[in-house]
Coordinates of C-alpha atoms and ligand atoms in Angstrom, one line a residue:
X1 CA 35.7 82.2 74.4
X2 CA 32.5 82.3 76.4
X3 CA 29.8 80.6 74.2
X4 CA 26.3 81.5 75.4
X5 CA 24.3 78.6 76.8
X6 CA 21.6 78.7 74.3
X7 CA 24.0 78.5 71.4
X8 CA 26.0 75.7 73.2
X9 CA 22.8 73.7 73.4
X10 CA 22.0 74.2 69.8
X11 CA 25.5 73.1 68.8
X12 CA 25.2 70.0 70.9
X13 CA 21.7 69.3 69.5
X14 CA 23.0 69.6 65.9
X15 CA 26.0 67.4 66.6
X16 CA 23.8 64.7 68.3
X17 CA 21.4 64.9 65.4
X18 CA 24.2 64.4 62.8
X19 CA 25.8 61.6 64.9
X20 CA 22.5 59.8 65.3
X21 CA 21.7 60.1 61.5
X22 CA 25.2 59.6 59.9
X23 CA 24.1 57.3 57.0
X24 CA 22.3 60.0 54.9
X25 CA 23.7 58.3 51.7
X26 CA 21.0 55.5 52.3
X27 CA 18.2 57.9 51.3
X28 CA 19.6 57.5 47.8
X29 CA 19.8 53.7 47.9
X30 CA 16.5 53.1 49.8
X31 CA 18.2 50.8 52.4
X32 CA 18.6 51.1 56.1
X33 CA 21.9 50.7 57.9
X34 CA 22.2 47.3 59.6
X35 CA 25.8 47.3 60.7
X36 CA 27.2 46.6 64.1
X37 CA 26.3 50.0 65.6
X38 CA 22.7 49.1 65.3
X39 CA 23.1 46.9 68.2
X40 CA 23.4 49.9 70.4
X41 CA 20.6 52.2 71.4
X42 CA 20.4 56.0 70.8
X43 CA 19.7 57.6 74.1
X44 CA 17.0 59.8 72.5
X45 CA 14.0 58.9 70.1
X46 CA 15.3 58.2 66.6
X47 CA 13.6 55.5 64.5
X48 CA 15.5 52.3 63.8
X49 CA 13.9 52.3 60.3
X50 CA 15.2 55.7 59.2
X51 CA 17.6 55.0 56.3
X52 CA 20.1 57.4 57.9
X53 CA 19.9 56.1 61.5
X54 CA 23.1 55.0 63.1
X55 CA 21.7 53.3 66.2
X56 CA 18.6 51.4 67.4
X57 CA 15.6 53.2 69.0
X58 CA 15.4 52.6 72.8
X59 CA 11.6 52.5 72.8
X60 CA 11.6 50.0 69.9
X61 CA 14.1 47.8 71.8
X62 CA 12.1 48.2 75.0
X63 CA 8.9 46.8 73.2
X64 CA 11.0 43.8 72.1
X65 CA 12.0 43.4 75.7
X66 CA 8.4 43.6 76.9
X67 CA 7.4 41.2 74.1
X68 CA 9.8 38.5 75.0
X69 CA 11.1 37.6 78.5
X70 CA 13.9 35.7 76.7
X71 CA 15.0 38.5 74.5
X72 CA 18.7 38.6 74.6
X73 CA 18.9 42.3 74.9
X74 CA 16.5 42.5 77.8
X75 CA 19.0 43.4 80.5
X76 CA 21.0 45.5 78.0
X77 CA 18.1 47.8 77.0
X78 CA 16.6 48.2 80.6
X79 CA 20.1 48.7 82.0
X80 CA 21.0 51.1 79.3
X81 CA 17.9 53.2 79.9
X82 CA 18.5 53.1 83.7
X83 CA 22.1 54.1 83.5
X84 CA 21.6 57.0 81.0
X85 CA 18.5 58.1 83.1
X86 CA 20.5 58.0 86.4
X87 CA 23.5 59.9 84.9
X88 CA 21.7 62.3 82.8
X89 CA 17.9 62.3 83.4
X90 CA 16.1 64.5 80.8
X91 CA 19.3 66.2 79.8
X92 CA 19.0 63.6 77.0
X93 CA 15.7 65.4 75.9
X94 CA 17.1 68.9 76.2
X95 CA 20.5 68.2 74.4
X96 CA 20.8 64.7 72.7
X97 CA 17.3 63.7 71.3
X98 CA 17.0 64.2 67.5
X99 CA 13.1 64.2 67.7
X100 CA 13.3 66.7 70.5
X101 CA 15.5 69.0 68.4
X102 CA 13.1 68.5 65.5
X103 CA 10.2 69.6 67.6
X104 CA 12.1 72.8 68.7
X105 CA 12.6 73.7 65.0
X106 CA 8.9 73.3 64.3
X107 CA 8.1 75.6 67.2
X108 CA 10.1 78.3 65.5
X109 CA 7.6 78.5 62.7
X110 CA 5.7 81.9 63.3
X111 CA 2.2 81.1 64.8
X112 CA 0.1 81.8 67.8
X113 CA 1.6 79.7 70.7
X114 CA -0.5 77.8 73.3
X115 CA 0.2 76.0 76.6
X116 CA -0.7 72.3 76.6
X117 CA -3.5 71.8 79.4
X118 CA -1.9 70.1 82.4
X119 CA -4.1 66.9 82.2
X120 CA -2.6 66.2 78.8
X121 CA 0.7 65.7 80.4
X122 CA -0.5 62.4 81.8
X123 CA -1.3 60.8 78.4
X124 CA 2.4 59.7 78.0
X125 CA 2.1 57.6 81.2
X126 CA -0.8 55.7 79.6
X127 CA 1.1 55.3 76.4
X128 CA 4.2 53.8 78.2
X129 CA 2.2 51.4 80.3
X130 CA -0.3 50.3 77.6
X131 CA 1.6 50.5 74.3
X132 CA 5.2 50.0 75.3
X133 CA 4.7 47.5 78.2
X134 CA 1.4 45.8 78.2
X135 CA 0.3 45.3 74.6
X136 CA 3.7 43.9 73.4
X137 CA 3.2 41.3 76.2
X138 CA -0.3 40.5 75.4
X139 CA -0.5 40.6 71.6
X140 CA 2.0 37.9 70.5
X141 CA 2.2 36.2 67.2
X142 CA 2.3 32.3 66.8
X143 CA 6.0 32.4 67.5
X144 CA 5.4 34.2 70.8
X145 CA 6.9 37.5 69.5
X146 CA 5.1 40.5 70.9
X147 CA 3.6 43.3 68.9
X148 CA 5.7 46.6 69.0
X149 CA 2.4 48.5 69.6
X150 CA 3.9 52.0 70.1
X151 CA 5.8 51.7 66.8
X152 CA 3.0 50.2 65.0
X153 CA 0.1 52.4 66.2
X154 CA 1.4 55.6 67.4
X155 CA 5.0 56.7 66.9
X156 CA 5.2 59.9 64.7
X157 CA 8.9 59.8 64.6
X158 CA 8.7 56.3 63.0
X159 CA 6.3 57.5 60.5
X160 CA 8.4 60.5 59.6
X161 CA 11.8 59.1 59.6
X162 CA 11.1 55.5 58.5
X163 CA 7.6 55.0 57.1
X164 CA 7.4 58.0 54.7
X165 CA 10.9 57.7 53.2
X166 CA 10.8 53.9 52.8
X167 CA 7.3 54.0 51.2
X168 CA 8.5 56.7 48.8
X169 CA 11.4 54.6 47.7
X170 CA 9.8 51.1 47.6
X171 CA 6.9 50.4 45.2
X172 CA 6.3 47.0 46.8
X173 CA 5.9 48.6 50.3
X174 CA 3.3 51.1 48.8
X175 CA 1.1 48.1 47.6
X176 CA 0.8 47.0 51.3
X177 CA -0.4 50.4 52.7
X178 CA -3.6 50.0 54.8
X179 CA -5.8 52.0 57.2
X180 CA -3.1 51.8 59.8
X181 CA -0.8 54.0 57.9
X182 CA -3.6 56.6 57.5
X183 CA -4.0 56.5 61.3
X184 CA -0.2 57.0 61.7
X185 CA -0.1 59.8 59.2
X186 CA -2.9 61.5 61.1
X187 CA -1.0 61.2 64.4
X188 CA 2.1 62.7 62.6
X189 CA 0.1 65.6 61.2
X190 CA -1.4 66.3 64.7
X191 CA 2.0 66.1 66.2
X192 CA 3.5 68.5 63.6
X193 CA 0.7 71.0 64.1
X194 CA 0.9 70.6 67.9
X195 CA 4.6 71.2 67.9
X196 CA 4.2 74.4 65.8
X197 CA 1.6 75.7 68.3
X198 CA 3.1 74.4 71.5
X199 CA 6.7 73.9 72.4
X200 CA 7.6 70.1 72.4
X201 CA 4.0 69.1 72.1
X202 CA 5.0 65.4 71.6
X203 CA 7.5 65.4 74.5
X204 CA 4.8 66.8 76.8
X205 CA 2.0 64.6 75.8
X206 CA 3.0 61.4 74.1
X207 CA 6.7 60.3 74.5
X208 CA 7.2 57.3 76.7
X209 CA 10.9 58.1 77.1
X210 CA 9.9 61.4 78.7
X211 CA 8.3 59.4 81.5
X212 CA 11.3 57.0 82.0
X213 CA 14.0 59.8 82.0
X214 CA 11.6 62.2 83.7
X215 CA 11.1 59.8 86.7
X216 CA 14.8 59.4 86.9
X217 CA 15.2 63.2 87.0
X218 CA 14.4 62.9 90.7
X219 CA 17.5 60.8 91.4
X220 CA 19.8 61.7 88.5
X221 CA 23.3 62.9 89.1
X222 CA 22.7 65.7 86.6
X223 CA 20.2 67.9 88.4
X224 CA 18.8 71.4 89.0
X225 CA 19.5 73.2 92.2
X226 CA 17.8 76.4 93.5
X227 CA 19.6 78.2 96.2
X228 CA 16.9 79.4 98.5
X229 CA 19.1 82.0 100.2
X230 CA 19.5 83.7 96.7
X231 CA 16.0 83.3 95.4
X232 CA 13.8 86.4 95.7
X233 CA 10.7 84.6 94.4
X234 CA 10.3 86.9 91.5
X235 CA 8.8 84.1 89.4
X236 CA 10.9 84.9 86.3
X237 CA 12.2 81.4 86.0
X238 CA 8.7 79.7 86.0
X239 CA 7.5 82.3 83.4
X240 CA 10.4 81.5 81.2
X241 CA 10.1 77.7 81.3
X242 CA 8.5 76.3 78.1
X243 CA 8.1 73.0 79.8
X244 CA 5.5 74.4 82.3
X245 CA 7.8 73.7 85.3
X246 CA 8.4 76.0 88.3
X247 CA 11.9 75.2 89.1
X248 CA 11.6 76.8 92.6
X249 CA 8.8 74.5 93.6
X250 CA 9.9 71.4 91.8
X251 CA 13.5 71.6 90.6
X252 CA 13.6 68.1 89.5
X253 CA 10.3 67.8 87.9
X254 CA 9.5 65.0 85.5
X255 CA 8.9 67.7 82.8
X256 CA 12.3 69.5 83.2
X257 CA 14.5 68.9 80.1
X258 CA 17.5 70.7 81.8
X259 CA 17.6 73.3 79.0
X260 CA 19.0 75.9 81.5
X261 CA 16.8 78.7 80.2
X262 CA 15.5 79.4 83.7
X263 CA 19.1 79.7 85.1
X264 CA 19.9 82.2 82.3
X265 CA 17.0 84.6 83.4
X266 CA 17.3 84.3 87.1
X267 CA 18.4 87.8 88.2
X268 CA 20.2 86.6 91.3
X269 CA 21.8 83.5 89.7
X270 CA 20.0 81.3 92.3
X271 CA 19.7 78.4 89.8
X272 CA 22.5 76.1 88.9
X273 CA 22.4 73.0 86.8
X274 CA 25.0 70.3 86.8
X275 CA 26.3 67.2 88.4
X276 CA 25.6 66.6 92.1
X277 CA 29.2 66.3 92.9
X278 CA 30.1 69.7 91.3
X279 CA 30.4 72.6 93.7
X280 CA 27.0 74.2 94.2
X281 CA 26.7 78.0 93.9
X282 CA 26.6 79.6 97.3
Ligands
SF4_1 S1 10.6 63.5 75.4 FE1 10.9 61.8 73.9 S2 10.9 62.9 71.9 FE2 11.1 64.4 73.5 S3 13.2 64.8 73.8 FE3 12.7 63.3 75.3 S4 13.1 61.4 74.3 FE4 13.0 62.9 72.7
SF4_2 S1 14.1 83.7 88.8 FE1 15.6 83.3 90.3 S2 15.1 84.7 92.0 FE2 13.4 84.6 90.6 S3 12.1 83.1 91.6 FE3 13.3 82.1 90.0 S4 15.1 81.3 91.2 FE4 14.1 82.8 92.4
SF4_3 S1 12.9 74.2 84.7 FE1 14.5 75.4 83.7 S2 16.0 73.7 82.9 FE2 13.9 72.8 83.4 S3 12.8 72.8 81.4 FE3 12.2 74.6 82.6 S4 13.6 76.3 81.9 FE4 14.5 74.3 81.2

């Protein structure tokens, strides 16, 4: 049976979402899963503190790495992100990330749709450098443990998946709510409205993982190829791309999530996406 690519991608996204959040029963008990699988990172963004989460969040773990040079998972987290990025690049975003999938669902809500202005795409680089790398190194407590600044001040996935469920289940946590939670709630609301109005607004503007996997898109084994002998420069691919990429000009752009929609619309089948060692279309 030939399953259309769009449906195949949705099925993979649903499976990855379920696999990443397999402890749904914890929503009833108000606990978070802390078993052995929590030592492993999810390739996509999924909050460690979500009651249903099966794995750790790579950005949460990366801040712990930045915050402590001796952190025992340092090499593991950096090695994990590099290995996943080199093998898959932003295929992770297009197929495996639970928060990416959530944003796509939000964008299905009927509303006028807008393009994110290009300069906004660079905000995520600042977030990675300042909140994930620099602040956890600079802001340490008396034990020398760094502040997970992205989690604490920004991450809307954490507010949605961890903060809100845990606060709603625990009275004692509600007593501790301060202005920081209002800031995070505001960022979450802006993210949700942004994602309704613009496809994957958070991925484009704020996600530090987008930068890591995106830069590795350039060298990843899983990549996009345009056959210049077949391309008639009709521009349909660039018009279709919701990530503001022109695959003819930059097939391995930082922004490309490997969704394959450009390849679907190309009238001459000039675009192929797959592993470098697979046979290219000729
Ligand atoms: S950019 Fe971030 S949130 Fe978006 S799909 Fe990739 S990892 Fe997930
Ligand atoms: S849609 Fe195909 S033929 Fe048209 S510009 Fe893109 S790659 Fe070339
Ligand atoms: S260039 Fe193609 S594969 Fe990449 S995000 Fe755009 S439509 Fe998807």
